[in-house]
CSV table of C-alpha atoms in Angstrom, one decimal:
chain,number,residue,atom,x,y,z
A,1,MET,CA,-5.4,366.3,82.5
A,2,SER,CA,-5.8,363.6,79.9
A,3,VAL,CA,-5.3,361.0,82.5
A,4,PHE,CA,-8.0,362.4,84.6
A,5,ILE,CA,-10.5,362.5,81.7
A,6,LEU,CA,-9.7,358.8,80.8
A,7,ARG,CA,-10.1,357.7,84.4
A,8,SER,CA,-13.5,359.5,84.7
A,9,LEU,CA,-14.6,357.8,81.4
A,10,VAL,CA,-13.7,354.4,82.7
A,11,GLU,CA,-15.5,355.0,86.0
A,12,GLY,CA,-18.5,356.2,84.1
A,13,LEU,CA,-18.5,353.0,82.0
A,14,LYS,CA,-18.3,350.9,85.1
A,15,ALA,CA,-21.2,352.7,86.6
A,16,TYR,CA,-23.5,352.2,83.4
A,17,TYR,CA,-22.0,349.0,82.0
A,18,ASP,CA,-25.1,346.9,82.7
A,19,LYS,CA,-27.4,349.5,81.1
A,20,LEU,CA,-25.2,349.8,78.0
A,21,LEU,CA,-25.2,346.0,77.6
A,22,ALA,CA,-28.9,345.9,78.0
A,23,PHE,CA,-29.3,348.6,75.4
A,24,ALA,CA,-27.0,346.9,72.9
A,25,SER,CA,-28.9,343.6,73.4
A,26,LEU,CA,-32.2,345.3,72.7
A,27,ALA,CA,-30.8,347.1,69.7
A,28,GLY,CA,-29.5,343.7,68.3
A,29,LEU,CA,-32.9,342.1,68.9
A,30,LEU,CA,-34.7,344.9,67.2
A,31,VAL,CA,-32.4,344.6,64.1
A,32,SER,CA,-33.0,340.8,64.0
A,33,LEU,CA,-36.8,341.3,64.1
A,34,VAL,CA,-36.6,343.8,61.3
A,35,TYR,CA,-34.5,341.4,59.2
A,36,LEU,CA,-36.7,338.4,59.9
A,37,GLY,CA,-39.8,340.4,59.0
A,38,ASN,CA,-38.2,341.4,55.7
A,39,MET,CA,-37.1,337.9,54.9
A,40,LEU,CA,-40.5,336.5,55.7
A,41,GLY,CA,-42.0,338.9,53.1
A,42,ASN,CA,-39.4,337.7,50.6
A,43,ILE,CA,-40.2,334.1,51.3
A,44,GLN,CA,-43.9,334.7,50.7
A,45,ASP,CA,-43.1,336.4,47.4
A,46,MET,CA,-40.8,333.6,46.3
A,47,GLN,CA,-43.6,331.0,47.2
A,48,ARG,CA,-46.2,333.0,45.2
A,49,ASN,CA,-43.8,333.1,42.2
A,50,PHE,CA,-43.1,329.4,42.6
A,51,ASP,CA,-46.8,328.6,42.7
A,52,ASN,CA,-47.4,330.7,39.6
A,53,VAL,CA,-44.7,328.9,37.7
A,54,ILE,CA,-46.1,325.5,38.7
A,55,GLU,CA,-49.6,326.5,37.6
A,56,ARG,CA,-48.3,327.6,34.2
A,57,GLN,CA,-46.6,324.3,33.6
A,58,ARG,CA,-48.2,322.0,31.1
A,59,PRO,CA,-47.4,318.2,30.7
A,60,GLN,CA,-45.2,317.4,27.8
A,61,HIS,CA,-46.8,314.0,27.4
A,62,PRO,CA,-50.4,314.1,28.7
A,63,GLU,CA,-50.9,310.4,28.1
A,64,LEU,CA,-48.2,308.3,29.6
A,65,ALA,CA,-47.5,305.1,27.7
A,66,ILE,CA,-47.8,301.8,29.5
A,67,LEU,CA,-44.5,300.9,31.1
A,68,ASP,CA,-42.8,298.0,29.4
A,69,GLU,CA,-41.7,295.6,32.2
A,70,LYS,CA,-39.8,293.2,29.9
A,71,PRO,CA,-36.4,294.9,30.3
A,72,LEU,CA,-36.8,294.9,34.1
A,73,LYS,CA,-37.8,291.3,34.1
A,74,LYS,CA,-34.9,290.4,31.8
A,75,MET,CA,-32.5,292.1,34.1
A,76,ALA,CA,-33.9,290.3,37.1
A,77,GLU,CA,-33.5,287.0,35.3
A,78,MET,CA,-29.9,287.8,34.5
A,79,LEU,CA,-29.3,288.6,38.1
A,80,ASP,CA,-30.9,285.3,39.2
A,81,SER,CA,-29.2,283.2,36.6
A,82,PRO,CA,-26.2,285.0,35.2
A,83,VAL,CA,-24.6,283.6,32.1
A,84,THR,CA,-21.4,281.7,32.8
A,85,THR,CA,-18.5,280.9,30.5
A,86,GLY,CA,-17.3,277.8,32.2
A,87,GLU,CA,-14.3,277.0,34.2
A,88,TRP,CA,-10.9,278.5,33.2
A,89,VAL,CA,-8.8,275.6,32.0
A,90,ARG,CA,-5.8,277.4,30.6
A,91,ASP,CA,-2.5,278.3,32.3
A,92,MET,CA,-1.9,281.7,33.6
A,93,PHE,CA,-1.1,284.3,30.9
A,94,VAL,CA,-2.4,281.9,28.2
A,95,PRO,CA,-5.3,283.7,26.5
A,96,GLU,CA,-8.6,281.9,25.7
A,97,THR,CA,-9.7,281.6,22.1
A,98,ARG,CA,-12.5,284.1,21.5
A,99,VAL,CA,-14.7,285.3,18.7
A,100,TRP,CA,-16.8,288.3,18.1
A,101,CYS,CA,-20.5,288.2,19.1
A,102,VAL,CA,-22.7,288.4,16.0
A,103,ASP,CA,-24.7,291.2,17.5
A,104,CYS,CA,-22.7,293.4,19.9
A,105,LYS,CA,-19.3,292.5,18.5
A,106,ARG,CA,-17.7,291.9,21.9
A,107,PRO,CA,-15.2,289.1,22.4
A,108,ILE,CA,-16.8,286.0,23.7
A,109,PRO,CA,-15.6,282.4,24.2
A,110,ILE,CA,-15.5,280.4,20.9
A,111,ASN,CA,-17.9,277.8,22.2
A,112,ALA,CA,-20.4,280.2,23.8
A,113,LYS,CA,-24.0,279.4,22.8
A,114,GLN,CA,-25.2,282.8,24.0
A,115,CYS,CA,-23.4,286.1,24.3
A,116,PRO,CA,-22.9,286.9,28.1
A,117,PHE,CA,-23.1,290.6,27.3
A,118,CYS,CA,-26.1,291.1,25.0
A,119,LEU,CA,-27.6,287.5,25.5
A,120,LYS,CA,-27.8,287.1,21.7
A,121,ASP,CA,-27.9,283.4,20.6
A,122,GLN,CA,-24.8,282.6,18.6
A,123,PRO,CA,-24.9,280.5,15.4
A,124,LEU,CA,-24.2,276.8,15.8
A,125,ASP,CA,-21.1,275.2,14.5
A,126,ALA,CA,-21.6,273.4,11.2
A,127,ASN,CA,-21.2,270.0,12.8
A,128,GLU,CA,-24.0,270.8,15.3
A,129,ARG,CA,-26.6,272.1,12.9
A,130,TYR,CA,-30.0,270.2,12.9
A,131,ASP,CA,-30.3,270.7,9.2
A,132,ARG,CA,-26.8,269.3,8.3
A,133,ASP,CA,-26.9,266.6,5.7
A,134,LEU,CA,-23.7,264.6,6.1
A,135,ASP,CA,-24.6,261.8,3.7
A,136,HIS,CA,-26.2,264.1,1.1
A,137,ASP,CA,-29.4,262.0,0.9
A,138,GLY,CA,-31.7,265.0,1.1
A,139,MET,CA,-32.7,264.4,4.7
A,140,TRP,CA,-31.5,266.5,7.7
A,141,ASP,CA,-29.2,264.6,10.0
A,142,GLY,CA,-31.1,265.9,13.0
A,143,TRP,CA,-34.4,264.5,11.6
A,144,GLU,CA,-32.7,261.2,10.8
A,145,VAL,CA,-31.3,260.8,14.3
A,146,GLU,CA,-34.7,261.8,15.7
A,147,HIS,CA,-36.4,259.0,13.8
A,148,GLY,CA,-33.8,256.3,14.3
A,149,LEU,CA,-32.2,256.5,10.9
A,150,ASP,CA,-28.5,256.6,10.1
A,151,PRO,CA,-27.3,260.1,9.1
A,152,SER,CA,-24.2,258.6,7.5
A,153,ASN,CA,-26.0,256.1,5.3
A,154,PRO,CA,-27.5,257.6,2.1
A,155,ARG,CA,-29.2,254.4,1.1
A,156,ASP,CA,-31.8,254.7,3.9
A,157,ALA,CA,-33.5,257.5,1.9
A,158,PHE,CA,-35.0,254.8,-0.3
A,159,GLU,CA,-36.1,252.5,2.4
A,160,ASP,CA,-39.6,252.1,3.8
A,161,PRO,CA,-39.3,250.7,7.3
A,162,ASP,CA,-43.0,251.1,8.2
A,163,GLY,CA,-44.3,249.6,5.0
A,164,ASP,CA,-46.8,252.4,4.3
A,165,GLY,CA,-45.7,252.8,0.7
A,166,PHE,CA,-43.6,255.9,1.3
A,167,THR,CA,-39.9,256.0,1.5
A,168,ASN,CA,-38.0,257.8,4.2
A,169,ALA,CA,-37.1,260.6,1.8
A,170,GLU,CA,-40.8,261.0,0.7
A,171,GLU,CA,-41.9,261.3,4.3
A,172,PHE,CA,-39.3,264.0,4.8
A,173,ASN,CA,-39.5,265.9,1.6
A,174,ILE,CA,-42.9,267.6,2.3
A,175,GLU,CA,-43.8,270.8,4.1
A,176,GLU,CA,-41.7,270.9,7.3
A,177,SER,CA,-44.7,271.2,9.6
A,178,ALA,CA,-46.4,268.3,7.9
A,179,ARG,CA,-43.5,265.8,7.9
A,180,THR,CA,-44.6,262.3,8.9
A,181,ASP,CA,-43.0,259.5,11.0
A,182,PRO,CA,-41.1,257.0,8.8
A,183,LYS,CA,-41.4,254.4,11.6
A,184,ASP,CA,-45.2,254.6,12.0
A,185,PRO,CA,-47.4,252.9,9.3
A,186,ASN,CA,-50.3,255.1,10.2
A,187,SER,CA,-48.3,258.3,9.6
A,188,PHE,CA,-47.7,259.1,5.9
A,189,PRO,CA,-48.0,262.0,3.5
A,190,PRO,CA,-51.2,262.7,1.5
A,191,ILE,CA,-51.9,259.3,-0.1
A,192,GLU,CA,-53.0,261.0,-3.4
A,193,ALA,CA,-49.4,261.9,-4.0
A,194,LYS,CA,-48.9,258.2,-4.9
A,195,LEU,CA,-51.3,258.5,-7.8
A,196,LYS,CA,-49.8,258.8,-11.3
A,197,VAL,CA,-51.7,259.8,-14.4
A,198,MET,CA,-50.9,257.1,-17.0
A,199,GLU,CA,-53.2,258.1,-19.8
A,200,ILE,CA,-56.0,260.5,-20.7
A,201,LYS,CA,-58.2,259.9,-23.7
A,202,ALA,CA,-61.7,260.8,-25.0
A,203,ASP,CA,-64.3,258.1,-24.5
A,204,GLN,CA,-66.9,258.3,-27.3
A,205,PHE,CA,-70.5,258.1,-26.1
A,206,ASP,CA,-71.8,254.8,-27.6
A,207,LEU,CA,-75.5,254.6,-26.4
A,208,LYS,CA,-78.4,255.0,-28.9
A,209,PHE,CA,-82.1,255.3,-28.0
A,210,LYS,CA,-83.9,252.8,-30.2
A,211,GLY,CA,-87.5,252.6,-28.8
A,212,ALA,CA,-90.0,252.7,-26.0
A,213,VAL,CA,-92.7,250.1,-25.1
A,214,LYS,CA,-95.6,250.8,-22.8
A,215,LEU,CA,-96.2,247.9,-20.5
A,216,PRO,CA,-99.6,246.7,-19.1
A,217,ASP,CA,-98.9,248.3,-15.7
A,218,GLY,CA,-98.5,251.7,-17.4
A,219,SER,CA,-94.7,251.9,-17.1
A,220,VAL,CA,-92.5,252.4,-20.1
A,221,LYS,CA,-89.5,250.2,-20.9
A,222,PHE,CA,-86.8,251.7,-23.1
A,223,GLN,CA,-84.6,249.9,-25.7
A,224,ILE,CA,-81.0,251.3,-25.7
A,225,ASN,CA,-78.4,249.9,-28.0
A,226,LEU,CA,-74.7,250.3,-28.3
A,227,LYS,CA,-74.0,252.3,-31.5
A,228,ARG,CA,-72.3,249.3,-33.1
A,229,GLY,CA,-75.3,247.2,-32.3
A,230,GLU,CA,-73.4,244.5,-30.4
A,231,LYS,CA,-75.6,244.8,-27.3
A,232,THR,CA,-79.1,245.8,-26.3
A,233,TYR,CA,-80.3,247.1,-22.9
A,234,PHE,CA,-83.9,247.3,-21.7
A,235,VAL,CA,-84.4,249.7,-18.8
A,236,ARG,CA,-87.1,251.7,-17.0
A,237,LEU,CA,-87.0,255.2,-15.5
A,238,ASN,CA,-84.4,255.6,-12.8
A,239,GLU,CA,-82.6,252.4,-13.8
A,240,ASP,CA,-78.9,252.4,-14.9
A,241,VAL,CA,-77.3,251.6,-18.2
A,242,ARG,CA,-73.5,251.6,-18.5
A,243,GLY,CA,-73.1,254.1,-15.6
A,244,PHE,CA,-76.0,256.4,-16.7
A,245,LYS,CA,-79.4,256.7,-15.1
A,246,VAL,CA,-82.6,257.2,-17.2
A,247,VAL,CA,-84.0,260.3,-15.4
A,248,LYS,CA,-86.6,261.6,-17.9
A,249,TYR,CA,-88.8,260.5,-20.8
A,250,THR,CA,-90.8,262.7,-23.1
A,251,ASN,CA,-93.2,261.2,-25.6
A,252,ILE,CA,-93.2,263.4,-28.7
A,253,VAL,CA,-95.1,262.6,-31.9
A,254,VAL,CA,-95.2,265.1,-34.8
A,255,GLU,CA,-96.7,265.1,-38.3
A,256,VAL,CA,-94.3,265.4,-41.2
A,257,GLN,CA,-94.7,265.7,-44.9
A,258,ASP,CA,-93.6,262.6,-46.8
A,259,SER,CA,-93.4,262.8,-50.6
A,260,SER,CA,-94.4,259.2,-51.1
A,261,VAL,CA,-97.4,258.9,-48.6
A,262,GLY,CA,-98.2,262.5,-47.9
A,263,ARG,CA,-98.5,263.5,-44.2
A,264,ARG,CA,-97.6,261.0,-41.6
A,265,LYS,CA,-96.8,260.8,-37.9
A,266,GLU,CA,-93.2,260.5,-36.8
A,267,ASP,CA,-92.0,259.5,-33.3
A,268,ARG,CA,-89.4,261.9,-31.9
A,269,SER,CA,-89.6,260.9,-28.3
A,270,GLU,CA,-86.6,261.7,-26.1
A,271,ILE,CA,-85.0,260.3,-23.0
A,272,VAL,CA,-82.4,262.0,-20.7
A,273,LEU,CA,-79.5,260.1,-19.2
A,274,GLN,CA,-77.6,261.4,-16.3
A,275,ARG,CA,-74.3,260.6,-14.6
A,276,GLY,CA,-73.2,262.9,-11.7
A,277,ASP,CA,-74.3,266.4,-12.7
A,278,LYS,CA,-74.0,265.8,-16.4
A,279,GLN,CA,-77.2,265.2,-18.5
A,280,VAL,CA,-77.3,263.7,-22.0
A,281,PRO,CA,-80.5,264.0,-24.0
A,282,LEU,CA,-81.1,261.2,-26.5
A,283,ARG,CA,-83.7,261.5,-29.3
A,284,LEU,CA,-85.2,258.3,-30.7
A,285,GLY,CA,-83.0,256.8,-33.5
A,286,GLU,CA,-80.4,259.5,-33.4
A,287,GLU,CA,-76.7,259.2,-32.5
A,288,LYS,CA,-75.3,261.6,-30.0
A,289,PRO,CA,-72.0,263.2,-31.0
A,290,TRP,CA,-70.8,263.5,-27.4
A,291,SER,CA,-67.7,262.2,-25.7
A,292,GLU,CA,-66.1,262.5,-22.3
A,293,LEU,CA,-62.6,262.3,-20.9
A,294,VAL,CA,-61.3,259.1,-19.3
A,295,ALA,CA,-58.1,258.9,-17.3
A,296,LYS,CA,-56.1,255.9,-16.3
A,297,LEU,CA,-54.5,256.3,-12.9
A,298,GLU,CA,-51.9,254.1,-11.2
A,299,PHE,CA,-51.5,253.8,-7.4
A,300,SER,CA,-47.8,253.2,-7.0
A,301,VAL,CA,-48.2,251.8,-3.5
A,302,ASP,CA,-49.7,248.5,-4.7
A,303,ARG,CA,-49.5,249.1,-8.5
A,304,SER,CA,-53.3,249.1,-8.8
A,305,GLU,CA,-55.0,250.9,-11.7
A,306,TYR,CA,-58.2,253.0,-11.8
A,307,ILE,CA,-60.2,254.1,-14.9
A,308,VAL,CA,-62.0,257.3,-13.9
A,309,LYS,CA,-64.2,259.9,-15.4
A,310,ALA,CA,-65.5,263.2,-14.0
A,311,ASP,CA,-67.5,262.5,-10.8
A,312,SER,CA,-66.0,259.1,-10.4
A,313,VAL,CA,-65.2,258.0,-6.8
A,314,ILE,CA,-62.1,255.9,-5.9
A,315,THR,CA,-60.9,254.6,-2.6
A,316,LEU,CA,-57.3,254.7,-1.5
A,317,LYS,CA,-56.3,253.3,1.9
A,318,GLY,CA,-59.8,253.7,3.3
A,319,ASN,CA,-60.2,257.3,2.0
A,320,GLU,CA,-62.6,258.2,-0.8
A,321,TYR,CA,-61.8,260.7,-3.5
A,322,ARG,CA,-64.1,262.2,-6.1
A,323,VAL,CA,-62.8,263.2,-9.5
A,324,LEU,CA,-63.5,266.9,-10.0
A,325,LYS,CA,-61.8,267.5,-13.3
A,326,ILE,CA,-59.7,265.8,-16.0
A,327,ASP,CA,-57.4,268.3,-17.7
A,328,THR,CA,-55.9,267.3,-21.0
A,329,ASP,CA,-53.8,270.4,-21.3
A,330,ASN,CA,-51.8,269.7,-18.2
A,331,GLN,CA,-52.3,265.9,-18.3
A,332,SER,CA,-53.7,266.0,-14.7
A,333,VAL,CA,-56.6,264.9,-12.7
A,334,VAL,CA,-58.1,267.0,-9.9
A,335,LEU,CA,-59.3,265.0,-6.9
A,336,GLU,CA,-61.4,266.0,-3.9
A,337,ARG,CA,-61.1,264.0,-0.7
A,338,LYS,CA,-64.5,263.2,0.7
A,339,SER,CA,-65.0,263.8,4.4
């Protein structure tokens, strides 16, 4: 009985096999369509959520700083020209002498001028320093070699090979950027440095106004004496007397009471002398208690001497200097170089 039923079932399946297969295929396709439709809805929801998240985002740095290209360029230069440490000259298993880099502290060859790791320049050996002074003459060895001097001869500090009046040491011992060429006679430090104040004293004013005479042409000639009377000068307006110019004359006559003759006229005329921006009024017959400072300067290049007062002008090696001030407290003279 059971065998008959099983046989009938198999024959039935054979008769409807193609229909069952078609039904199963359609059912699978339907399930797939339902699944894809559901997934499509989920994808759209995920996209909307993603768009919402993006819209809510705000930049952390609204203004972006300008990109510094220096590190990139530096790395490119390192790739084009890598730092080398030289050829290995030691035997196998014999280590090379190394020192620490002054910056990154990594071991580098002892003679390396630059660290191959951080590119930091390494300090020079004492014997290679430009500012070494082997002979202790106050001049750097590098500067001496640069200008043809002997860095092992201390006596050359006192020599003047170009004859400009300045020793090698004097041409070196000024501000570094202003140092001059010890082999060039036209290259030297400020020439006023060779001036030395020898003496400063007060020069008593020794002029005395003694009289005025009106000449036929209407002009006036003035008699000016030295206080001690050893010399007399006759000058007109705008003429010089001992470095002063007569710049003004005022004729003043007043009446005074005299016990012996009663009232009489007295001449109190006045002239004004000027030197530079200083004016000295002189009244007829009166002595002026005025003095000015006088300085004695020595120019050590040729041992020449100059006697100067305020506003005096002296010439040194073709350059003119005006005396601005003579200072007794500091025993100094202030000069201004004229352009």
